[in-house]
Coordinates of C-alpha atoms and ligand atoms in Angstrom, one line a residue:
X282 CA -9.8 0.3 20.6
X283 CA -13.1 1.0 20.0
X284 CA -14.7 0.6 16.3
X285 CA -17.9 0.9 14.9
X286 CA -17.1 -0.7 11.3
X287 CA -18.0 -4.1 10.9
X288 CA -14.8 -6.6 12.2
X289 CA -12.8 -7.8 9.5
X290 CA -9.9 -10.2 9.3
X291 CA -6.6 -8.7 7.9
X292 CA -5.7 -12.0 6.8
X293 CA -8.7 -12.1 4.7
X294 CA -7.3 -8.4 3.3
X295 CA -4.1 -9.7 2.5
X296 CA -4.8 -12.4 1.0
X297 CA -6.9 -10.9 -1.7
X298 CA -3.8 -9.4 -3.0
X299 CA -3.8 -13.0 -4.2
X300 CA -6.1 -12.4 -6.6
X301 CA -4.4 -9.1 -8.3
X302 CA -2.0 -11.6 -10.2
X303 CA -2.9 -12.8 -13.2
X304 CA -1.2 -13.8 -16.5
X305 CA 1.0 -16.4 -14.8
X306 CA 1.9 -14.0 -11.8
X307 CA 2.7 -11.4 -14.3
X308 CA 0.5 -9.1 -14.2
X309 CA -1.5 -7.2 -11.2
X310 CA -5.0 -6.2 -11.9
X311 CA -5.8 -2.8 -10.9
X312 CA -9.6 -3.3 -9.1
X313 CA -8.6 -6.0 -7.3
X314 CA -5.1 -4.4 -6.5
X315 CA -7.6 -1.0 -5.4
X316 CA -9.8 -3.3 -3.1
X317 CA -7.0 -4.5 -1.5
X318 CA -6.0 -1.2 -0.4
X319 CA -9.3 0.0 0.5
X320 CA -9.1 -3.1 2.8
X321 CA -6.2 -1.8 4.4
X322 CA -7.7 1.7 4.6
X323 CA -10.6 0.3 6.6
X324 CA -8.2 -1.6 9.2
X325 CA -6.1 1.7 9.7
X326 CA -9.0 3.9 9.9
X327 CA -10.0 1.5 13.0
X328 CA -6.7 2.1 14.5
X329 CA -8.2 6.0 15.3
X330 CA -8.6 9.4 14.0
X331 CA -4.5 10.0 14.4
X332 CA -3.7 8.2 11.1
X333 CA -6.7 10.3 9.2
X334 CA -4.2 12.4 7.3
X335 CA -2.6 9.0 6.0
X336 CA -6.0 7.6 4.9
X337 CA -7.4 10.9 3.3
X338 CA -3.8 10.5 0.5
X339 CA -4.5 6.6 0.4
X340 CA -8.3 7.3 -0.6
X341 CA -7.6 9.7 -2.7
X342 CA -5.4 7.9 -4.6
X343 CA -7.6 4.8 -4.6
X344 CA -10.6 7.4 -5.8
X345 CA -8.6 8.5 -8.3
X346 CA -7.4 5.1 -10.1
X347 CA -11.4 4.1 -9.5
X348 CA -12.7 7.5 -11.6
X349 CA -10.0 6.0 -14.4
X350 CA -11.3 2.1 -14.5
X351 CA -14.5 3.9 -14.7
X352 CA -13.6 6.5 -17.4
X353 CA -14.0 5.7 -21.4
X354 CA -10.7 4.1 -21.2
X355 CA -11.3 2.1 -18.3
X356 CA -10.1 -0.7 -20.6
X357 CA -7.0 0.3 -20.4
X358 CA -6.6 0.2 -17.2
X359 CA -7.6 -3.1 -16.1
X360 CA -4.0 -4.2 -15.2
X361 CA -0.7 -2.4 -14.5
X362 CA 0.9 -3.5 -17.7
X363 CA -2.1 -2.5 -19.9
X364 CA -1.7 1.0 -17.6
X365 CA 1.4 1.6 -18.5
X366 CA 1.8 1.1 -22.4
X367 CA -1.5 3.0 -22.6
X368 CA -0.5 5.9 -21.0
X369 CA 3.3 6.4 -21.7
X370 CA 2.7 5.3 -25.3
X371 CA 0.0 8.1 -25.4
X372 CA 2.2 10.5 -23.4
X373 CA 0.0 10.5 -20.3
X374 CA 2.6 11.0 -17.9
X375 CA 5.1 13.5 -17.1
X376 CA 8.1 11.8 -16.6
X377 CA 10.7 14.2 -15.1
X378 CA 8.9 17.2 -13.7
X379 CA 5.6 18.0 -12.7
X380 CA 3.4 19.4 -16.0
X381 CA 0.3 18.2 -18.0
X382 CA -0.5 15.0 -16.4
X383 CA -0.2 15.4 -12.6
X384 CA -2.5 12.6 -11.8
X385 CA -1.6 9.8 -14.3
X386 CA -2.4 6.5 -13.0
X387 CA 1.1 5.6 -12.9
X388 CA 2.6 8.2 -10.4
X389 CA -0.9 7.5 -8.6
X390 CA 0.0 3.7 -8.3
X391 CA 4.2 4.3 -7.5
X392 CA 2.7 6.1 -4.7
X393 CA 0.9 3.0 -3.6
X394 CA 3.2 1.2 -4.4
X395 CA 5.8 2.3 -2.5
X396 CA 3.5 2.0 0.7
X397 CA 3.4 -1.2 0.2
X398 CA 6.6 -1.9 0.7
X399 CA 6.6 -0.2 4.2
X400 CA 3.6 -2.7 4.5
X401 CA 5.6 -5.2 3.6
X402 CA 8.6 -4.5 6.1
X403 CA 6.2 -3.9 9.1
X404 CA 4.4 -6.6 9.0
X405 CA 7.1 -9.0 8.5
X406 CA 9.0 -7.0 11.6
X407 CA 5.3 -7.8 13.6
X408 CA 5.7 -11.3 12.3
X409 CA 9.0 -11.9 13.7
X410 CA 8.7 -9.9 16.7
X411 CA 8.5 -11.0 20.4
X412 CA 6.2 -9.9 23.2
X413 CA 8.1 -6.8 24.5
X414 CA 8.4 -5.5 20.9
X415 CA 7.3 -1.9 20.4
X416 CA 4.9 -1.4 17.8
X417 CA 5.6 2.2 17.7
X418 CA 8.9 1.1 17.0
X419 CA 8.6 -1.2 14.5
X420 CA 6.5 0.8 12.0
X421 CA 9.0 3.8 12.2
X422 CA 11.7 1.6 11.7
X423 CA 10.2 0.2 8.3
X424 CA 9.0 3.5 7.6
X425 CA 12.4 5.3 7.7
X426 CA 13.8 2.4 5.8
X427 CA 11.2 2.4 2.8
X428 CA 8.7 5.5 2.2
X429 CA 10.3 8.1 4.4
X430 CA 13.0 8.6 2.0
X431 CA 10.0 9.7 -0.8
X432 CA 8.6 12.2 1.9
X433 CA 9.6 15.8 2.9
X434 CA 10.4 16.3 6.0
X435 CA 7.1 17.5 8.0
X436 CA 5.4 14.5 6.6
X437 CA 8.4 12.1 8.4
X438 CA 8.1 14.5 11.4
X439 CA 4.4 13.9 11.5
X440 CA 4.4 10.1 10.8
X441 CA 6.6 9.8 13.1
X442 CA 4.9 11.2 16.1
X443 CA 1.6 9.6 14.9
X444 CA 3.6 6.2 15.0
X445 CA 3.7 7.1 19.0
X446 CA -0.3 6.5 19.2
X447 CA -0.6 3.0 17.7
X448 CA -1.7 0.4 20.4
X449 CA 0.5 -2.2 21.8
X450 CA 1.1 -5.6 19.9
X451 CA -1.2 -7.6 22.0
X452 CA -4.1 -4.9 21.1
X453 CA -2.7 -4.6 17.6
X454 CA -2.7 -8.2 17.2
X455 CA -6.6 -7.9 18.7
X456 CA -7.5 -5.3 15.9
X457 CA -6.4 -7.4 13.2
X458 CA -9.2 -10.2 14.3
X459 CA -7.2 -13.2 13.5
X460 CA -7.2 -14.7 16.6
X461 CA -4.2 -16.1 18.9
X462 CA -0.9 -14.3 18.2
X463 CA 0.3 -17.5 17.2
X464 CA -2.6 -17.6 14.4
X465 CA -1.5 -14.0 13.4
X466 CA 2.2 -15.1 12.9
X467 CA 0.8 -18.2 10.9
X468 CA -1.9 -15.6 9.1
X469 CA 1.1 -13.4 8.2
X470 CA 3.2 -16.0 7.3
X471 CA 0.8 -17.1 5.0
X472 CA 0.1 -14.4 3.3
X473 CA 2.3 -12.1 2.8
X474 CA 4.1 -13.7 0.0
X475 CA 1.6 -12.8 -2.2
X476 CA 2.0 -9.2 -0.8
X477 CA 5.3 -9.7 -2.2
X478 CA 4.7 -11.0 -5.0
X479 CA 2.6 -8.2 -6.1
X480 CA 4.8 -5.4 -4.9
X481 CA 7.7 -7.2 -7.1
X482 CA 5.9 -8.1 -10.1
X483 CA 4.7 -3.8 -10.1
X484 CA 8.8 -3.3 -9.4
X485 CA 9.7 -5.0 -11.9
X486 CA 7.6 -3.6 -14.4
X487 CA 7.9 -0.2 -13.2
X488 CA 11.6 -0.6 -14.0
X489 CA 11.5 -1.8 -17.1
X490 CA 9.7 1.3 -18.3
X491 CA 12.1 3.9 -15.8
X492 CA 9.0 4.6 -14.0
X493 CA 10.4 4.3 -10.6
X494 CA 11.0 8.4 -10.3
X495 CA 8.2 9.7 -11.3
X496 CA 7.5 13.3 -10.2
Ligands
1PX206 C1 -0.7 0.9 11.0 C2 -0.3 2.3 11.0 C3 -0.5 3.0 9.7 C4 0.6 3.9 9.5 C5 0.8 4.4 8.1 C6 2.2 4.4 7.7 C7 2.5 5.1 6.5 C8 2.9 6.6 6.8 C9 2.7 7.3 5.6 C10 2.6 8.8 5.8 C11 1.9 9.3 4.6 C12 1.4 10.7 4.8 C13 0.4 11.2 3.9 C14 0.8 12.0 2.7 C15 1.4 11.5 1.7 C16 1.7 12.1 0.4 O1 2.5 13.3 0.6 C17 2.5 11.0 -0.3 C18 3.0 11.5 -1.6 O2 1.9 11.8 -2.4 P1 2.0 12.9 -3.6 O3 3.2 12.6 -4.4 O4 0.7 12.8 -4.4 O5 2.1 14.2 -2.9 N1 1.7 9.9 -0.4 C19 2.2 8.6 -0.2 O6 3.3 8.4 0.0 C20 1.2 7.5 -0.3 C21 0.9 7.1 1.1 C22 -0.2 6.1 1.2 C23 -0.2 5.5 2.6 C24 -1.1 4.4 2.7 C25 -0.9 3.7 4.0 C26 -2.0 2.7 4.2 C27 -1.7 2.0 5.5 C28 -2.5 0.8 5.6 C29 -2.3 0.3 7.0 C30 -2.6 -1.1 7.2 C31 -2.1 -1.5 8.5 C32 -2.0 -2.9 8.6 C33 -1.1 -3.2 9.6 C34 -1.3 -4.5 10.3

């Protein structure tokens, strides 16, 4: 596991989903939520070339949410909610099929968002998990259970088999530069409930609006 970028401490990237919330924990905002991702990106783009074709889709996406906090209306698109009425109240997203708006920023963020709960189930498997758990194993596992079922079926085939390459929990554990694995349980512990927390504040929200389908 060899890495040239700087060593960074996942717990350190999770918990600055902590400071997405806002408005009483009812509201995410968006450049914090981005950084948090581009956090992530860095730790998986340590894990080896294998995963590129997962970072290149979760950097787009990041770019393209950035070009839109950078835009005229960047305003607008300081947190999820604000996101939202702005661009459905100004019909900025196509809602059933593909047309006009094929990049809004909320199909761009479901996307994300719906990573994040495979996040969210793999790292609380890796939390829970014992010495002779497989990795590999674990991330298909929550995988098939969460984003799989948004993804055709090459994409599944091809996660799948990339899932093969990542390196053993002690090593994982290593990469994640927490330190003992009983600090990376603690670490985890920790912080994932405000991984949660985000990922169901943005549920919620996206179901209040019917956003949850979006082509
Ligand atoms: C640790 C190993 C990392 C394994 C990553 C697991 C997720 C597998 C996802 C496979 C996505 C394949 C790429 C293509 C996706 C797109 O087709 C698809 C749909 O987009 P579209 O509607 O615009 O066409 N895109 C998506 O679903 C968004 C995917 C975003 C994935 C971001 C994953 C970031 C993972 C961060 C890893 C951090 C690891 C920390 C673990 C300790």
């Amino acid at each position: 596991m060899s890495t040239t970028e700087e060593k960074f401490s996942l717990g350190e990237v999770l918990v600055s989903f902590k400071s997405c919330l806002v408005d009483d924990d009812k509201d995410v905002l968006v450049e914090h939520y981005l950084n948090g991702w581009k956090g992530l990106v860095r730790f998986m783009n340590g894990l080896g070339t294998i995963f590129s074709f997962v970072s290149k889709d979760a950097v787009s996406k990041i770019q393209i949410m950035e070009n839109y906090l950078k835009g005229e209306n960047g305003e607008r698109y300081r947190t999820l909610q604000s996101m939202v009425e702005y661009e459905v109240g100004s019909s900025l997203v196509d809602l059933t099929k593909r047309g006009n708006h094929p990049e809004s920023g909320c199909r761009t963020i479901l996307r994300l968002h719906r990573a994040l709960r495979w996040l969210q189930l793999f790292l609380e498997k890796l939390r829970t998990s014992t010495e002779d758990s497989k990795t590999s194993t674990l991330c298909a596992e929550a995988y098939n259970d969460s984003l799989a079922n948004y993804h055709p079926w090459l994409i599944r085939k091809t996660a799948n088999v990339a899932f093969l390459a990542l390196p053993v929990r002690n090593t994982f554990f290593e990469v994640m530069n927490v330190g003992t694995t009983q600090q990376v349980v603690d670490m985890l512990g920790e912080a994932m409930p405000y991984v949660s927390k985000v990922y169901d504040v943005t549920q919620e929200l996206y179901s209040q609006h019917n956003l949850l389908e979006l082509p």
